[in-house]
């Protein structure tokens, strides 16, 4: 109940921050309030929102993944190279199927490293990030591809809505917003209504209690990293589709924005707490801040500084909140006289 109240307060705070930011930027630059701005924010949020879903899953289970961008680029670029050069309508489906499959395989590599070595997920994925990126550049290719295969090139022009502003600027909302929204809904359903979702919260809330309650922590990690990899593969090819070009050096350094969005959305860096809805609000807030700074003429370097500052503030608030909470009760030893099985705390998280 307390966790649910925390989430509602946090989401309300994010909505208030987004509304206040819109009002301030509109007062400084009336051109901000336009369909073009809305489309730009949604378009720039699309790819990062799907990446953020995977990062959220890993963070809820008590880990931190920094390899998702490398997986996304590897899967997206490789799928472009494997596509046939025709414009059949099934080519985009094949492309996303390949990207999701490669992403899932690389995610399973992460799971194997984490389960096999028991090393912290941050260190494990930092190592696999370098391996994935190095393997892409050494064995897959470094060539910049500006002519996508015909089928994917046609799909890249499949805009859902197009509008022209007063100054002649054309803003587009791509059809990929639909499958991205479906992925968000499916992830929320998985966390809220399935045993796997509750297991993810339980492992992140208290791994030892989850293990004593009979949950297979290793299997849950395999599922989490596999899903996170698949989502990264989808996001990587989405970025290529929207940019209409395949660049193996794309997305480098974008990890900060995604991690910041998930933490600002209220996901605990210690696991067990977070939600899809709040994460999406965090993604929109980051995209809005970056778009607003561009409109206000602020240099790009300050955009990264602003995101980094927000991440520090969010983590500091979490740390102060954790310091004020009472310590967890000590678990009863196994086989205690009471014979009661230890309870599995849900980590206080509400999907």
Short mmCIF file of C-alpha atoms in Angstrom, two decimals:
data_model
loop_
_atom_site.label_atom_id
_atom_site.label_comp_id
_atom_site.label_asym_id
_atom_site.label_seq_id
_atom_site.Cartn_x
_atom_site.Cartn_y
_atom_site.Cartn_z
CA UNK A 1 0.00 0.00 0.00
CA UNK A 2 2.85 2.39 0.92
CA UNK A 3 4.67 1.50 -2.29
CA UNK A 4 1.56 2.15 -4.36
CA UNK A 5 1.18 5.53 -2.68
CA UNK A 6 4.83 6.29 -3.41
CA UNK A 7 4.34 5.47 -7.09
CA UNK A 8 1.23 7.61 -7.39
CA UNK A 9 3.00 10.54 -5.72
CA UNK A 10 6.06 10.10 -7.89
CA UNK A 11 4.05 9.89 -11.11
CA UNK A 12 2.06 12.97 -10.08
CA UNK A 13 5.33 14.81 -9.45
CA UNK A 14 6.65 13.85 -12.89
CA UNK A 15 3.43 14.99 -14.58
CA UNK A 16 3.65 18.29 -12.67
CA UNK A 17 7.31 18.72 -13.72
CA UNK A 18 6.46 18.06 -17.38
CA UNK A 19 3.55 20.52 -17.25
CA UNK A 20 5.66 23.20 -15.52
CA UNK A 21 8.46 22.76 -18.05
CA UNK A 22 6.00 23.15 -20.94
CA UNK A 23 4.62 26.36 -19.43
CA UNK A 24 8.08 27.87 -18.84
CA UNK A 25 9.42 27.03 -22.29
CA UNK A 26 6.21 28.27 -23.95
CA UNK A 27 6.58 31.58 -22.10
CA UNK A 28 10.15 31.90 -23.33
CA UNK A 29 9.46 30.65 -26.87
CA UNK A 30 5.82 30.58 -28.10
CA UNK A 31 6.91 28.42 -31.07
CA UNK A 32 7.33 25.57 -28.58
CA UNK A 33 3.60 24.81 -28.42
CA UNK A 34 3.03 23.21 -31.81
CA UNK A 35 2.24 19.86 -33.36
CA UNK A 36 5.82 19.72 -34.61
CA UNK A 37 7.15 19.86 -31.04
CA UNK A 38 4.79 17.09 -29.92
CA UNK A 39 5.80 14.91 -32.86
CA UNK A 40 9.50 15.61 -32.26
CA UNK A 41 9.21 14.66 -28.58
CA UNK A 42 7.29 11.46 -29.40
CA UNK A 43 9.71 10.57 -32.20
CA UNK A 44 12.80 11.13 -30.05
CA UNK A 45 11.16 9.23 -27.15
CA UNK A 46 10.20 6.19 -29.23
CA UNK A 47 13.57 4.45 -29.42
CA UNK A 48 14.67 5.38 -25.91
CA UNK A 49 11.33 4.22 -24.46
CA UNK A 50 11.85 0.70 -25.82
CA UNK A 51 15.45 0.66 -24.58
CA UNK A 52 14.16 1.87 -21.20
CA UNK A 53 11.73 -1.06 -20.93
CA UNK A 54 14.65 -3.50 -21.06
CA UNK A 55 16.70 -1.46 -18.62
CA UNK A 56 13.69 -1.34 -16.27
CA UNK A 57 13.33 -5.14 -16.31
CA UNK A 58 16.98 -5.62 -15.38
CA UNK A 59 16.86 -2.91 -12.72
CA UNK A 60 13.71 -4.36 -11.14
CA UNK A 61 15.51 -7.69 -10.78
CA UNK A 62 18.30 -5.96 -8.88
CA UNK A 63 20.82 -5.48 -11.71
CA UNK A 64 22.14 -2.69 -13.91
CA UNK A 65 22.67 -3.29 -17.63
CA UNK A 66 24.92 -0.95 -19.62
CA UNK A 67 25.24 -3.14 -22.72
CA UNK A 68 21.80 -2.44 -24.19
CA UNK A 69 22.98 0.20 -26.67
CA UNK A 70 25.75 -2.07 -27.97
CA UNK A 71 23.19 -4.88 -28.36
CA UNK A 72 20.80 -2.56 -30.19
CA UNK A 73 23.43 -1.36 -32.66
CA UNK A 74 24.78 -4.90 -33.20
CA UNK A 75 21.32 -6.38 -33.83
CA UNK A 76 20.04 -3.52 -35.99
CA UNK A 77 23.14 -3.22 -38.17
CA UNK A 78 23.46 -7.00 -38.62
CA UNK A 79 19.81 -7.35 -39.64
CA UNK A 80 20.27 -4.70 -42.35
CA UNK A 81 23.24 -6.62 -43.77
CA UNK A 82 21.23 -9.88 -43.79
CA UNK A 83 18.14 -8.49 -45.55
CA UNK A 84 17.35 -9.39 -49.17
CA UNK A 85 17.43 -6.50 -51.65
CA UNK A 86 13.76 -6.40 -52.57
CA UNK A 87 10.77 -4.35 -51.47
CA UNK A 88 8.38 -7.15 -50.55
CA UNK A 89 5.97 -6.15 -47.76
CA UNK A 90 7.30 -8.89 -45.48
CA UNK A 91 10.87 -7.52 -45.50
CA UNK A 92 10.33 -5.15 -42.52
CA UNK A 93 8.82 -8.03 -40.51
CA UNK A 94 11.82 -10.19 -41.38
CA UNK A 95 14.20 -7.36 -40.43
CA UNK A 96 12.63 -6.86 -37.01
CA UNK A 97 12.44 -10.62 -36.47
CA UNK A 98 16.18 -10.93 -37.13
CA UNK A 99 17.01 -7.92 -34.93
CA UNK A 100 14.89 -9.20 -32.05
CA UNK A 101 16.42 -12.68 -32.37
CA UNK A 102 20.01 -11.40 -32.39
CA UNK A 103 19.23 -9.08 -29.48
CA UNK A 104 17.73 -11.93 -27.46
CA UNK A 105 20.80 -14.11 -28.11
CA UNK A 106 23.16 -11.36 -26.94
CA UNK A 107 20.96 -10.84 -23.89
CA UNK A 108 21.27 -14.54 -23.09
CA UNK A 109 25.06 -14.13 -23.27
CA UNK A 110 24.71 -11.49 -20.55
CA UNK A 111 22.59 -13.90 -18.49
CA UNK A 112 25.16 -16.70 -18.91
CA UNK A 113 27.99 -14.42 -17.77
CA UNK A 114 26.04 -13.13 -14.75
CA UNK A 115 24.76 -16.57 -13.68
CA UNK A 116 28.04 -18.34 -14.42
CA UNK A 117 30.43 -15.94 -12.73
CA UNK A 118 28.13 -14.38 -10.05
CA UNK A 119 29.82 -11.07 -10.77
CA UNK A 120 27.84 -7.82 -10.40
CA UNK A 121 25.65 -7.15 -13.42
CA UNK A 122 27.19 -3.72 -13.94
CA UNK A 123 30.67 -5.19 -14.34
CA UNK A 124 29.45 -8.14 -16.42
CA UNK A 125 27.52 -6.00 -18.90
CA UNK A 126 30.33 -3.44 -19.03
CA UNK A 127 32.56 -6.27 -20.25
CA UNK A 128 30.03 -7.69 -22.71
CA UNK A 129 29.34 -4.17 -23.99
CA UNK A 130 32.96 -3.94 -25.12
CA UNK A 131 32.86 -7.45 -26.59
CA UNK A 132 29.64 -6.78 -28.55
CA UNK A 133 30.86 -3.44 -29.86
CA UNK A 134 34.31 -4.78 -30.73
CA UNK A 135 32.81 -7.86 -32.40
CA UNK A 136 30.52 -5.67 -34.49
CA UNK A 137 33.34 -3.46 -35.74
CA UNK A 138 35.83 -6.32 -36.24
CA UNK A 139 33.66 -9.00 -37.82
CA UNK A 140 30.33 -7.51 -38.98
CA UNK A 141 31.30 -4.21 -40.52
CA UNK A 142 32.22 -0.56 -40.08
CA UNK A 143 30.67 0.67 -43.33
CA UNK A 144 28.18 3.50 -43.14
CA UNK A 145 25.04 2.38 -45.05
CA UNK A 146 22.93 5.24 -46.42
CA UNK A 147 20.92 3.07 -48.82
CA UNK A 148 18.80 0.69 -46.80
CA UNK A 149 17.42 -2.45 -48.49
CA UNK A 150 14.37 -1.51 -50.58
CA UNK A 151 11.77 -3.08 -48.31
CA UNK A 152 13.12 -1.39 -45.19
CA UNK A 153 13.59 1.90 -47.04
CA UNK A 154 9.90 1.88 -48.01
CA UNK A 155 8.91 1.13 -44.42
CA UNK A 156 11.11 4.00 -43.21
CA UNK A 157 8.76 6.38 -45.05
CA UNK A 158 5.59 4.95 -43.48
CA UNK A 159 4.60 8.00 -41.47
CA UNK A 160 1.42 7.76 -39.42
CA UNK A 161 0.79 11.52 -39.35
CA UNK A 162 2.51 14.39 -41.17
CA UNK A 163 2.06 18.09 -40.47
CA UNK A 164 3.62 21.30 -41.81
CA UNK A 165 4.26 24.21 -39.47
CA UNK A 166 3.85 27.90 -40.33
CA UNK A 167 7.53 28.24 -41.20
CA UNK A 168 7.32 25.30 -43.62
CA UNK A 169 8.96 22.72 -41.37
CA UNK A 170 7.52 19.23 -41.88
CA UNK A 171 7.01 17.11 -38.75
CA UNK A 172 6.37 13.39 -39.01
CA UNK A 173 5.11 10.78 -36.59
CA UNK A 174 6.27 7.37 -37.75
CA UNK A 175 4.11 4.25 -37.65
CA UNK A 176 6.64 2.60 -35.32
CA UNK A 177 4.90 4.45 -32.50
CA UNK A 178 2.18 1.74 -32.64
CA UNK A 179 4.36 -1.36 -32.01
CA UNK A 180 6.34 0.64 -29.43
CA UNK A 181 3.10 1.36 -27.55
CA UNK A 182 2.15 -2.32 -27.78
CA UNK A 183 5.52 -3.30 -26.28
CA UNK A 184 4.97 -0.89 -23.39
CA UNK A 185 1.51 -2.37 -22.73
CA UNK A 186 2.84 -5.95 -22.89
CA UNK A 187 5.70 -5.17 -20.50
CA UNK A 188 3.31 -3.58 -18.02
CA UNK A 189 1.03 -6.62 -18.28
CA UNK A 190 3.97 -9.00 -17.78
CA UNK A 191 5.05 -7.20 -14.62
CA UNK A 192 1.54 -6.84 -13.24
CA UNK A 193 -0.22 -10.08 -14.13
CA UNK A 194 2.29 -12.91 -14.57
CA UNK A 195 4.30 -15.11 -12.23
CA UNK A 196 7.45 -14.03 -14.05
CA UNK A 197 6.69 -10.39 -13.34
CA UNK A 198 6.12 -11.02 -9.65
CA UNK A 199 9.27 -13.13 -9.58
CA UNK A 200 11.27 -10.23 -11.04
CA UNK A 201 10.03 -7.91 -8.27
CA UNK A 202 10.70 -10.58 -5.64
CA UNK A 203 14.28 -11.24 -6.79
CA UNK A 204 15.00 -7.52 -6.92
CA UNK A 205 13.39 -6.91 -3.53
CA UNK A 206 15.31 -9.64 -1.70
CA UNK A 207 17.16 -12.27 -3.69
CA UNK A 208 17.82 -14.59 -0.77
CA UNK A 209 14.17 -14.60 0.34
CA UNK A 210 13.05 -15.25 -3.22
CA UNK A 211 15.44 -18.21 -3.44
CA UNK A 212 14.23 -19.64 -0.11
CA UNK A 213 10.64 -19.32 -1.30
CA UNK A 214 11.43 -21.61 -4.21
CA UNK A 215 11.93 -19.14 -7.03
CA UNK A 216 14.67 -19.95 -9.53
CA UNK A 217 16.75 -16.78 -9.50
CA UNK A 218 18.94 -18.02 -12.37
CA UNK A 219 15.94 -18.72 -14.64
CA UNK A 220 14.40 -15.36 -13.85
CA UNK A 221 17.69 -13.66 -14.77
CA UNK A 222 17.80 -15.60 -18.05
CA UNK A 223 14.27 -14.42 -18.87
CA UNK A 224 15.06 -10.83 -17.85
CA UNK A 225 18.26 -10.50 -19.88
CA UNK A 226 16.73 -12.34 -22.85
CA UNK A 227 13.75 -9.96 -22.91
CA UNK A 228 15.99 -6.93 -22.39
CA UNK A 229 18.15 -8.04 -25.33
CA UNK A 230 15.11 -8.59 -27.56
CA UNK A 231 13.80 -5.12 -26.70
CA UNK A 232 17.24 -3.63 -27.43
CA UNK A 233 17.27 -5.37 -30.82
CA UNK A 234 13.87 -3.88 -31.68
CA UNK A 235 15.00 -0.43 -30.52
CA UNK A 236 18.27 -0.62 -32.49
CA UNK A 237 16.52 -1.38 -35.78
CA UNK A 238 13.88 1.26 -34.99
CA UNK A 239 16.67 3.84 -34.71
CA UNK A 240 18.06 2.75 -38.10
CA UNK A 241 14.58 2.89 -39.65
CA UNK A 242 13.85 6.38 -38.33
CA UNK A 243 17.30 7.68 -39.33
CA UNK A 244 17.05 5.91 -42.73
CA UNK A 245 20.68 4.92 -42.43
CA UNK A 246 22.73 2.25 -40.68
CA UNK A 247 25.73 3.50 -38.77
CA UNK A 248 27.66 1.06 -36.54
CA UNK A 249 28.82 4.01 -34.44
CA UNK A 250 25.24 5.15 -33.79
CA UNK A 251 23.85 5.53 -30.25
CA UNK A 252 27.31 5.54 -28.63
CA UNK A 253 27.04 7.39 -25.31
CA UNK A 254 23.26 7.26 -25.23
CA UNK A 255 23.24 4.98 -22.19
CA UNK A 256 23.17 7.97 -19.83
CA UNK A 257 19.86 9.27 -21.19
CA UNK A 258 18.11 5.89 -20.87
CA UNK A 259 19.47 5.07 -17.40
CA UNK A 260 18.58 8.58 -16.23
CA UNK A 261 15.03 8.25 -17.58
CA UNK A 262 14.49 4.93 -15.76
CA UNK A 263 15.89 6.22 -12.45
CA UNK A 264 14.02 9.52 -12.72
CA UNK A 265 10.92 7.40 -13.35
CA UNK A 266 11.32 6.05 -9.83
CA UNK A 267 12.93 2.65 -10.48
CA UNK A 268 15.16 1.75 -7.54
CA UNK A 269 18.82 1.16 -8.38
CA UNK A 270 18.70 -1.54 -5.69
CA UNK A 271 15.89 -3.42 -7.43
CA UNK A 272 12.32 -4.35 -6.56
CA UNK A 273 10.64 -1.01 -7.26
CA UNK A 274 9.56 0.70 -10.45
CA UNK A 275 6.82 0.81 -13.06
CA UNK A 276 6.42 1.08 -16.82
CA UNK A 277 4.16 4.15 -16.59
CA UNK A 278 6.61 6.15 -14.47
CA UNK A 279 9.52 5.07 -16.68
CA UNK A 280 7.71 6.41 -19.75
CA UNK A 281 7.13 9.70 -17.93
CA UNK A 282 10.88 9.81 -17.23
CA UNK A 283 11.64 9.23 -20.92
CA UNK A 284 9.25 12.01 -21.96
CA UNK A 285 10.76 14.38 -19.38
CA UNK A 286 14.29 13.78 -20.70
CA UNK A 287 13.16 14.19 -24.34
CA UNK A 288 11.26 17.35 -23.44
CA UNK A 289 14.25 18.87 -21.67
CA UNK A 290 16.55 18.17 -24.62
CA UNK A 291 14.06 19.54 -27.16
CA UNK A 292 13.43 22.61 -25.00
CA UNK A 293 17.13 23.36 -24.67
CA UNK A 294 17.48 23.13 -28.47
CA UNK A 295 14.57 25.54 -28.95
CA UNK A 296 16.10 27.95 -26.44
CA UNK A 297 19.44 27.83 -28.26
CA UNK A 298 21.36 26.16 -25.44
CA UNK A 299 24.59 24.42 -26.66
CA UNK A 300 24.40 20.62 -26.98
CA UNK A 301 27.06 20.06 -24.31
CA UNK A 302 24.70 21.51 -21.71
CA UNK A 303 22.02 19.00 -22.66
CA UNK A 304 24.21 16.15 -21.40
CA UNK A 305 25.10 18.16 -18.31
CA UNK A 306 21.39 18.68 -17.57
CA UNK A 307 20.63 14.96 -17.94
CA UNK A 308 23.60 14.04 -15.74
CA UNK A 309 22.45 16.51 -13.08
CA UNK A 310 18.93 15.05 -13.12
CA UNK A 311 20.35 11.54 -12.70
CA UNK A 312 22.42 12.63 -9.70
CA UNK A 313 19.41 14.32 -8.10
CA UNK A 314 17.21 11.24 -8.64
CA UNK A 315 19.81 8.87 -7.16
CA UNK A 316 20.43 11.21 -4.22
CA UNK A 317 16.70 11.33 -3.46
CA UNK A 318 16.58 7.50 -3.54
CA UNK A 319 19.59 7.26 -1.23
CA UNK A 320 18.10 9.74 1.27
CA UNK A 321 14.76 7.90 1.16
CA UNK A 322 16.46 4.54 1.77
CA UNK A 323 18.38 5.96 4.74
CA UNK A 324 15.12 7.02 6.39
CA UNK A 325 13.38 3.67 5.89
CA UNK A 326 13.60 1.13 8.76
CA UNK A 327 16.01 -1.77 8.14
CA UNK A 328 14.68 -5.02 6.70
CA UNK A 329 13.76 -7.65 9.30
CA UNK A 330 16.35 -10.36 9.73
CA UNK A 331 15.24 -13.61 8.07
CA UNK A 332 14.58 -16.60 10.22
CA UNK A 333 17.17 -19.30 9.73
CA UNK A 334 16.18 -22.21 7.55
CA UNK A 335 14.49 -25.00 9.53
CA UNK A 336 13.64 -22.75 12.44
CA UNK A 337 11.40 -24.16 15.12
CA UNK A 338 8.37 -22.34 13.82
CA UNK A 339 8.64 -24.23 10.57
CA UNK A 340 7.21 -21.25 8.64
CA UNK A 341 8.65 -20.51 5.21
CA UNK A 342 10.14 -17.05 4.91
CA UNK A 343 7.94 -14.62 3.09
CA UNK A 344 9.02 -13.16 -0.25
CA UNK A 345 8.91 -9.41 -0.10
CA UNK A 346 7.66 -7.85 -3.28
CA UNK A 347 10.30 -5.20 -2.89
CA UNK A 348 7.65 -2.63 -2.40
CA UNK A 349 7.31 -2.29 -6.16
CA UNK A 350 4.05 -1.86 -7.95
CA UNK A 351 3.95 -2.58 -11.66
#
